[in-house]
């Protein structure tokens, strides 16, 4: 993913616990490490601390997600990596071998994902018919089909598409003609060498132009000062982006090319991939980040709880999802795995509480609209990333976060109770895949943090 942290990203206030923990850098020098400030730390705007989340994730959530994400339903992601950057001309294409993403051949795609069996009309109405669109006849609703003209059916699809577009926080369309299926297991997120001016411009555009800020100044490293007086909604936006950025950086440090003694370079890699403590310290240690590294990591925990809450809120809906790929045995196994994960997540008592956000009059409605527009713009910035593998994982995780925000702030996610509902809650397959994978990436980051904690002692 994107390598350089262009700007500090922890825009929140925390109570810092600053005792000496005896951590050392790779040269044996004692450092007031970011882990010291994370220990027993309360996660702002949530009701639990870092240690509680560590145990819950590493023992209960991470092992389940690690297994579940190997299932065909979640490993194949449809994405368009060919879109032009809509904001600037960028010729900084990555020539490194490991930047390349190999799309799936037609024969590799599970038959149930090819999407030729159901029409758009059927998809738009699938939650209005209790037995699904595959039924040729339904005694209770059959009379409706005899009175709706073909033109009305077509208009219904257009209306539904328009409503769905208004719901989305992301400008990502899996039905794009240039979209292709990618096997995520064959294209893992790891360090590619993509850095410098292009990567800085991506993050600079995200933070400076699309995040809420109290004024036109940005004082690097004194981010907590910038949050004073800002409302919860704007803080949440900052911290979600910051947490995503921290998570991405952890993945890159944990999957770094270990250069061999012969001087193997990224241009012709023959070494092994693994954790790089020096790189982790450069990005997060207190001495290298003017004390801000722990704040960035704490935002990772905040985002993790936010996305877990989205999964818990959508649990009833997801329990009824067939997770269809055409492989009956694996589809059934996937349903059971999802049920098991949801049972664990819904029992966790300390999720993020979204109910206190966007409550109020016209001012809050205006802010919510602006919130959504800012996030959509960030999804478009992902088309400006100059490394295909970075773009792939950036798009997936941004869409996952956008799906979480849609669940939290746009709908009552309970299964449809009446046909008379104005709009039926619906998730496209790409939204489900991106959300589960996004939670998986955050869960992996927290798990990998524990490994870096051990390596840094």
C-alpha positions as a printed NumPy array, in Angstrom:
array([[  0.   ,   0.   ,   0.   ],
       [  0.991,   3.653,   0.19 ],
       [  4.312,   3.797,   1.957],
       [  5.102,   7.211,   3.332],
       [  3.034,   8.856,   6.05 ],
       [  2.714,  12.222,   4.386],
       [  1.108,  13.872,   7.397],
       [  0.513,  12.814,  11.   ],
       [ -2.941,  11.385,  11.277],
       [ -3.97 ,  10.932,  14.89 ],
       [ -6.41 ,  13.793,  15.329],
       [ -7.81 ,  12.999,  18.742],
       [ -7.281,  13.585,  22.445],
       [ -6.093,  10.841,  24.727],
       [ -4.878,  10.488,  28.285],
       [ -1.279,   9.35 ,  27.841],
       [  0.17 ,   6.815,  30.236],
       [  3.863,   7.535,  29.946],
       [  5.687,   5.111,  32.225],
       [  8.979,   3.535,  31.158],
       [  8.423,   0.084,  29.653],
       [ 12.003,  -0.819,  28.843],
       [ 11.644,  -1.009,  25.049],
       [ 14.72 ,  -0.643,  22.87 ],
       [ 15.336,   0.24 ,  19.254],
       [ 17.268,  -2.058,  16.922],
       [ 20.57 ,  -0.428,  17.961],
       [ 20.041,  -1.151,  21.652],
       [ 19.084,   2.392,  22.613],
       [ 16.285,   2.668,  25.148],
       [ 13.277,   4.497,  23.75 ],
       [ 10.028,   5.736,  25.24 ],
       [  8.258,   3.438,  22.837],
       [  4.768,   3.852,  21.398],
       [  3.792,   0.599,  23.171],
       [  4.418,   2.236,  26.561],
       [  1.758,   4.832,  25.827],
       [ -0.701,   2.22 ,  24.533],
       [ -0.663,   0.055,  27.648],
       [ -4.034,   0.185,  29.488],
       [ -5.02 ,   3.167,  27.38 ],
       [ -8.691,   4.072,  27.093],
       [ -9.829,   4.364,  23.484],
       [-11.401,   7.771,  23.079],
       [-15.125,   7.879,  22.204],
       [-15.367,   4.197,  23.176],
       [-15.784,   2.493,  26.533],
       [-12.908,   0.   ,  26.607],
       [ -9.125,   0.045,  26.636],
       [ -6.448,  -1.205,  24.268],
       [ -5.615,  -4.284,  26.345],
       [ -9.236,  -5.478,  26.266],
       [ -9.372,  -5.136,  22.489],
       [ -6.003,  -6.882,  22.096],
       [ -7.227,  -9.955,  23.95 ],
       [-10.619, -10.022,  22.256],
       [ -9.128,  -9.663,  18.779],
       [ -6.078, -11.883,  19.073],
       [ -7.861, -14.756,  20.826],
       [-11.372, -14.685,  19.357],
       [-11.641, -12.593,  16.19 ],
       [ -8.342, -12.866,  14.326],
       [ -8.208, -16.714,  14.14 ],
       [-11.771, -16.823,  12.787],
       [-11.182, -14.112,  10.185],
       [ -7.89 , -15.62 ,   9.08 ],
       [ -9.668, -18.861,   8.21 ],
       [-12.821, -17.251,   6.811],
       [-11.008, -14.948,   4.382],
       [ -9.589, -17.932,   2.503],
       [-13.121, -18.869,   1.377],
       [-13.894, -18.214,  -2.283],
       [-16.661, -15.725,  -1.502],
       [-14.203, -13.372,   0.223],
       [-10.983, -13.991,  -1.696],
       [-12.3  , -12.863,  -5.122],
       [-12.8  ,  -9.093,  -5.34 ],
       [-14.062,  -7.309,  -8.443],
       [-12.297,  -3.982,  -9.018],
       [-11.367,  -1.542, -11.782],
       [ -7.676,  -0.64 , -11.568],
       [ -7.705,   1.171, -14.921],
       [ -9.644,   4.307, -14.02 ],
       [ -7.853,   7.555, -14.759],
       [ -7.007,   9.879, -11.896],
       [ -9.716,  12.587, -11.959],
       [ -7.636,  15.229, -10.146],
       [ -4.147,  15.383, -11.672],
       [ -1.941,  13.823, -14.326],
       [  0.289,  11.247, -12.708],
       [  2.901,   9.26 , -14.632],
       [  4.532,   7.742, -11.539],
       [  3.655,   4.173, -12.477],
       [  5.465,   1.612, -10.377],
       [  7.839,  -0.57 , -12.387],
       [  8.624,  -2.924,  -9.527],
       [  7.643,  -6.533, -10.067],
       [  5.618,  -6.738,  -6.874],
       [  3.47 ,  -3.706,  -7.72 ],
       [  1.758,  -5.688, -10.449],
       [ -1.681,  -7.222,  -9.9  ],
       [ -2.615, -10.319, -11.858],
       [ -6.322, -10.433, -12.711],
       [ -8.113, -13.779, -12.656],
       [ -8.581, -15.843, -15.782],
       [-12.197, -16.645, -16.577],
       [-11.643, -20.286, -15.599],
       [-10.394, -19.246, -12.133],
       [-13.579, -17.412, -11.155],
       [-16.122, -19.471,  -9.205],
       [-19.201, -19.981, -11.409],
       [-21.565, -18.4  ,  -8.901],
       [-19.671, -15.083,  -9.049],
       [-19.934, -14.598, -12.801],
       [-23.368, -13.049, -12.39 ],
       [-25.033, -14.224, -15.586],
       [-27.991, -15.936, -13.943],
       [-29.936, -13.026, -12.47 ],
       [-31.183,  -9.846, -14.073],
       [-30.897,  -6.387, -12.552],
       [-34.656,  -6.333, -12.086],
       [-34.478,  -9.51 , -10.07 ],
       [-31.616,  -8.14 ,  -7.983],
       [-33.539,  -4.957,  -7.27 ],
       [-36.579,  -6.888,  -6.029],
       [-34.935,  -9.852,  -4.322],
       [-35.844,  -8.687,  -0.82 ],
       [-39.446,  -7.995,  -1.741],
       [-40.138, -11.65 ,  -2.527],
       [-39.89 , -14.074,   0.385],
       [-38.682, -16.982,  -1.751],
       [-36.316, -15.023,  -3.968],
       [-36.314, -14.17 ,  -7.632],
       [-35.659, -17.684,  -8.795],
       [-39.294, -18.602,  -8.141],
       [-41.379, -18.585, -11.299],
       [-44.575, -17.907,  -9.393],
       [-45.613, -16.627,  -6.002],
       [-49.264, -16.929,  -5.011],
       [-49.172, -13.99 ,  -2.623],
       [-47.386, -11.504,  -4.872],
       [-48.142, -12.939,  -8.297],
       [-50.918, -10.473,  -9.044],
       [-48.39 ,  -7.638,  -8.892],
       [-46.442,  -9.027, -11.816],
       [-49.512,  -8.961, -14.064],
       [-50.084,  -5.246, -13.537],
       [-46.541,  -3.881, -13.834],
       [-45.538,  -3.036, -17.372],
       [-42.082,  -3.635, -18.785],
       [-41.489,   0.133, -18.76 ],
       [-42.483,   0.354, -15.1  ],
       [-40.15 ,  -2.52 , -14.277],
       [-37.31 ,  -0.681, -16.015],
       [-38.128,   2.531, -14.155],
       [-38.167,   0.621, -10.884],
       [-34.598,  -0.57 , -11.501],
       [-33.471,   2.979, -12.288],
       [-35.119,   4.337,  -9.149],
       [-33.539,   1.619,  -7.058],
       [-30.119,   2.322,  -8.578],
       [-30.539,   6.026,  -7.854],
       [-31.5  ,   5.349,  -4.235],
       [-28.561,   2.969,  -3.819],
       [-26.167,   5.59 ,  -5.208],
       [-27.436,   8.111,  -2.668],
       [-26.781,   5.617,   0.139],
       [-23.184,   4.878,  -0.776],
       [-20.196,   6.558,   0.749],
       [-18.022,   5.167,  -2.06 ],
       [-17.681,   5.941,  -5.742],
       [-16.791,   2.345,  -6.571],
       [-18.846,   0.269,  -9.011],
       [-18.182,  -3.439,  -9.341],
       [-20.335,  -3.514, -12.507],
       [-17.902,  -1.21 , -14.297],
       [-17.085,  -2.67 , -17.727],
       [-13.355,  -2.454, -16.985],
       [-13.642,  -4.165, -13.604],
       [-11.941,  -7.549, -13.23 ],
       [-11.864, -10.197, -10.536],
       [ -8.671, -10.342,  -8.478],
       [ -7.649, -13.178,  -6.166],
       [ -6.659, -11.387,  -2.964],
       [ -4.717, -14.381,  -1.659],
       [ -2.431, -14.255,  -4.699],
       [ -1.953, -10.487,  -4.41 ],
       [ -1.171,  -9.885,  -0.718],
       [ -0.781,  -6.42 ,   0.752],
       [  2.887,  -5.749,   1.47 ],
       [  5.764,  -3.329,   0.939],
       [  6.316,  -2.563,  -2.752],
       [  8.689,   0.405,  -2.613],
       [  5.992,   2.859,  -3.698],
       [  6.889,   6.127,  -1.962],
       [  8.032,   9.672,  -2.562],
       [  6.171,  12.551,  -4.183],
       [  3.31 ,  10.476,  -5.603],
       [  2.486,   8.724,  -2.316],
       [  2.809,  11.999,  -0.4  ],
       [  0.398,  13.686,  -2.774],
       [ -2.216,  10.972,  -2.164],
       [ -2.191,  11.351,   1.607],
       [ -1.788,  15.121,   1.454],
       [ -4.932,  15.356,  -0.7  ],
       [ -6.836,  13.102,   1.689],
       [ -5.95 ,  15.012,   4.842],
       [ -5.633,  18.577,   3.609],
       [ -8.497,  18.701,   1.133],
       [-11.002,  16.086,   2.261],
       [-10.777,  15.879,   6.042],
       [-12.556,  18.379,   8.244],
       [-10.21 ,  20.938,   9.773],
       [-10.938,  23.772,  12.183],
       [ -9.122,  26.341,  10.052],
       [ -6.765,  26.644,   7.094],
       [ -3.65 ,  25.801,   9.078],
       [ -2.236,  22.37 ,   9.738],
       [  0.33 ,  22.13 ,  12.522],
       [  2.116,  18.854,  11.982],
       [  2.595,  16.674,  15.058],
       [  0.356,  18.852,  17.28 ],
       [ -2.795,  17.213,  16.053],
       [ -4.589,  17.038,  19.38 ],
       [ -4.587,  20.833,  19.471],
       [ -6.447,  20.911,  16.176],
       [ -9.284,  18.83 ,  17.602],
       [-10.121,  21.194,  20.424],
       [-13.604,  22.521,  19.922],
       [-14.371,  20.178,  17.017],
       [-17.571,  18.146,  17.159],
       [-17.671,  14.379,  17.532],
       [-18.655,  13.797,  13.898],
       [-15.569,  15.578,  12.551],
       [-13.288,  13.856,  15.046],
       [-14.666,  10.469,  14.004],
       [-13.932,  11.214,  10.343],
       [-10.32 ,  12.162,  11.123],
       [ -9.721,   9.225,  13.385],
       [-11.18 ,   6.714,  10.936],
       [ -8.827,   7.88 ,   8.175],
       [ -5.936,   7.998,  10.63 ],
       [ -6.665,   4.464,  11.834],
       [ -6.765,   3.186,   8.259],
       [ -3.452,   4.886,   7.51 ],
       [ -1.843,   3.374,  10.608],
       [ -3.172,  -0.072,   9.707],
       [ -1.742,   0.157,   6.197],
       [  1.665,   1.165,   7.544],
       [  1.672,  -1.785,   9.948],
       [  0.945,  -4.206,   7.09 ],
       [  3.876,  -2.834,   5.13 ],
       [  6.242,  -3.1  ,   8.106],
       [  5.068,  -6.64 ,   8.854],
       [  5.482,  -7.734,   5.216],
       [  8.727,  -6.001,   4.301],
       [ 11.307,  -7.328,   1.863],
       [ 14.268,  -8.605,   3.847],
       [ 17.275,  -7.671,   1.747],
       [ 19.915, -10.369,   1.618],
       [ 23.639,  -9.779,   2.107],
       [ 24.149,  -9.763,  -1.651],
       [ 22.299,  -6.459,  -1.933],
       [ 19.055,  -7.768,  -3.46 ],
       [ 16.91 ,  -4.817,  -4.488],
       [ 13.189,  -4.333,  -4.934],
       [ 13.746,  -4.325,  -8.69 ],
       [ 14.811,  -7.978,  -8.573],
       [ 13.72 ,  -9.367,  -5.222],
       [ 14.97 , -12.757,  -4.124],
       [ 14.825, -12.28 ,  -0.402],
       [ 12.153, -13.203,   2.118],
       [  9.253, -11.102,   3.303],
       [  8.813, -10.501,   7.005],
       [  8.653,  -7.961,   9.856],
       [ 11.033,  -5.007,   9.784],
       [ 11.432,  -3.516,  13.269],
       [ 13.533,  -0.575,  12.071],
       [ 10.818,   0.43 ,   9.609],
       [  8.153,   0.069,  12.276],
       [ 10.125,   2.261,  14.677],
       [ 10.679,   4.86 ,  11.964],
       [  6.93 ,   5.179,  11.497],
       [  5.662,   4.834,  15.063],
       [  8.264,   5.181,  17.829],
       [  7.921,   8.221,  20.08 ],
       [ 11.39 ,   9.538,  19.303],
       [ 10.813,   9.437,  15.527],
       [  7.274,  10.864,  15.575],
       [  7.598,  13.556,  18.277],
       [  5.397,  11.467,  20.536],
       [  2.55 ,  11.015,  18.077],
       [  3.095,   7.359,  17.127],
       [  0.964,   5.997,  19.976],
       [ -1.884,   8.303,  18.935],
       [ -1.823,   6.938,  15.413],
       [ -1.897,   3.366,  16.716],
       [ -4.749,   4.199,  19.089],
       [ -6.768,   5.392,  16.097],
       [ -6.339,   1.926,  14.608],
       [ -8.16 ,   0.501,  17.636],
       [-10.867,   3.125,  17.275],
       [-11.471,   2.208,  13.626],
       [-11.483,  -1.491,  14.516],
       [-14.29 ,  -0.921,  17.037],
       [-16.189,   1.228,  14.54 ],
       [-16.143,  -1.481,  11.863],
       [-16.943,  -4.207,  14.382],
       [-20.006,  -2.197,  15.361],
       [-21.056,  -2.068,  11.693],
       [-20.803,  -5.865,  11.458],
       [-22.798,  -6.266,  14.648],
       [-25.483,  -3.866,  13.418],
       [-25.764,  -5.725,  10.1  ],
       [-25.649,  -9.158,  11.74 ],
       [-29.32 , -10.011,  11.157],
       [-28.965,  -9.129,   7.483],
       [-25.693, -11.03 ,   7.036],
       [-27.075, -14.145,   8.709],
       [-29.559, -14.437,   5.839],
       [-26.944, -13.935,   3.115],
       [-26.314, -17.176,   1.146],
       [-22.658, -16.29 ,   0.293],
       [-23.214, -18.048,  -3.002],
       [-20.272, -19.048,  -5.227],
       [-21.641, -22.22 ,  -6.851],
       [-19.751, -24.607,  -4.567],
       [-22.523, -25.926,  -2.318],
       [-20.23 , -27.468,   0.314],
       [-17.992, -24.416,   0.641],
       [-20.929, -21.994,   0.572],
       [-22.488, -23.826,   3.499],
       [-19.153, -23.806,   5.329],
       [-18.84 , -20.057,   4.676],
       [-22.311, -19.422,   6.109],
       [-21.384, -21.31 ,   9.267],
       [-18.092, -19.412,   9.58 ],
       [-19.862, -16.061,   9.234],
       [-22.5  , -17.093,  11.789],
       [-19.746, -18.053,  14.228],
       [-17.913, -14.744,  13.737],
       [-21.099, -12.713,  14.15 ],
       [-21.969, -14.585,  17.35 ],
       [-18.62 , -13.591,  18.802],
       [-18.773,  -9.965,  17.652],
       [-22.335,  -9.289,  18.791],
       [-21.493, -10.465,  22.313],
       [-18.668,  -7.939,  22.678],
       [-20.092,  -5.16 ,  24.898],
       [-17.861,  -2.235,  23.962],
       [-18.435,  -1.348,  20.328],
       [-18.381,   2.189,  19.021],
       [-21.716,   3.951,  19.723],
       [-22.949,   5.584,  16.519],
       [-26.336,   6.557,  17.943],
       [-24.986,   9.795,  19.409],
       [-23.841,  11.067,  16.006],
       [-25.759,  13.234,  13.524],
       [-28.576,  13.81 ,  16.005],
       [-30.113,  17.232,  15.658],
       [-31.685,  19.555,  13.155],
       [-30.802,  20.899,   9.728],
       [-27.204,  21.653,  10.688],
       [-26.559,  17.974,  11.39 ],
       [-28.215,  16.966,   8.108],
       [-25.933,  19.356,   6.274],
       [-22.885,  17.989,   8.111],
       [-23.886,  14.4  ,   7.304],
       [-24.136,  15.256,   3.616],
       [-20.727,  16.911,   3.744],
       [-19.331,  13.91 ,   5.639],
       [-20.505,  11.618,   2.853],
       [-19.226,  13.869,   0.048],
       [-15.777,  14.082,   1.621],
       [-15.573,  10.321,   1.866],
       [-16.722,   9.792,  -1.722],
       [-13.97 ,  12.11 ,  -2.831],
       [-11.402,   9.997,  -0.995],
       [-12.581,   6.926,  -2.907],
       [-11.861,   8.813,  -6.141],
       [ -8.363,   9.707,  -4.936],
       [ -7.602,   5.972,  -4.832],
       [ -7.632,   6.048,  -8.64 ],
       [ -4.567,   8.327,  -8.454],
       [ -2.365,   5.767,  -6.695],
       [  0.582,   4.863,  -8.925],
       [  1.085,   1.284,  -7.706],
       [ -1.538,  -1.253,  -8.781],
       [ -1.2  ,  -3.425,  -5.69 ],
       [ -1.416,  -0.352,  -3.448],
       [ -4.444,   0.792,  -5.428],
       [ -6.13 ,  -2.616,  -5.079],
       [ -5.835,  -2.713,  -1.293],
       [ -6.552,   0.983,  -0.939],
       [ -9.794,   0.667,  -2.892],
       [-10.849,  -2.448,  -0.991],
       [-10.224,  -0.984,   2.471],
       [-11.752,   2.388,   1.608],
       [-14.859,   0.635,   0.269],
       [-14.957,  -1.506,   3.409],
       [-14.893,   1.593,   5.599],
       [-17.483,   3.282,   3.37 ],
       [-19.743,   0.245,   3.737],
       [-19.362,   0.409,   7.509],
       [-20.342,   4.091,   7.48 ],
       [-23.357,   3.292,   5.293],
       [-24.51 ,   0.646,   7.764],
       [-23.975,   2.87 ,  10.781],
       [-25.459,   6.11 ,   9.53 ],
       [-27.836,   5.49 ,   6.647],
       [-30.209,   2.664,   7.515],
       [-32.131,   0.55 ,   9.906],
       [-30.355,  -2.672,   9.003],
       [-33.009,  -5.05 ,  10.284],
       [-34.359,  -7.516,   7.745],
       [-37.249,  -5.967,   5.76 ],
       [-40.461,  -6.17 ,   7.789],
       [-42.854,  -4.77 ,   5.224],
       [-43.046,  -4.233,   1.508],
       [-44.264,  -0.72 ,   2.184],
       [-40.817,   0.375,   3.394],
       [-39.604,   3.385,   1.458],
       [-36.175,   1.891,   0.899],
       [-34.98 ,  -1.61 ,   1.66 ],
       [-31.559,  -2.03 ,   3.218],
       [-29.301,  -3.806,   0.765],
       [-25.611,  -4.628,   0.472],
       [-23.985,  -5.547,  -2.817],
       [-21.581,  -8.453,  -2.852],
       [-18.594,  -6.105,  -3.28 ],
       [-19.664,  -4.199,  -0.161],
       [-19.847,  -7.383,   1.918],
       [-16.504,  -8.628,   0.592],
       [-14.777,  -5.295,   1.177],
       [-16.225,  -4.858,   4.681],
       [-15.207,  -8.328,   5.881],
       [-11.751,  -7.965,   4.31 ],
       [-11.377,  -4.49 ,   5.796],
       [-12.165,  -5.802,   9.27 ],
       [ -9.723,  -8.609,   8.517],
       [ -6.975,  -6.095,   7.698],
       [ -7.592,  -4.155,  10.926],
       [ -7.689,  -7.38 ,  12.937],
       [ -4.408,  -8.477,  11.361],
       [ -2.808,  -5.113,  12.166],
       [ -3.688,  -5.46 ,  15.851],
       [ -2.35 ,  -9.02 ,  15.847],
       [  0.867,  -7.889,  14.136],
       [  1.278,  -5.099,  16.687],
       [  1.688,  -7.755,  19.355],
       [  4.447,  -9.361,  17.286],
       [  6.245,  -6.02 ,  16.962],
       [  5.799,  -5.513,  20.7  ],
       [  7.677,  -8.756,  21.323],
       [ 10.374,  -8.008,  18.733],
       [ 10.987,  -4.538,  20.201],
       [ 11.725,  -5.732,  23.727]])
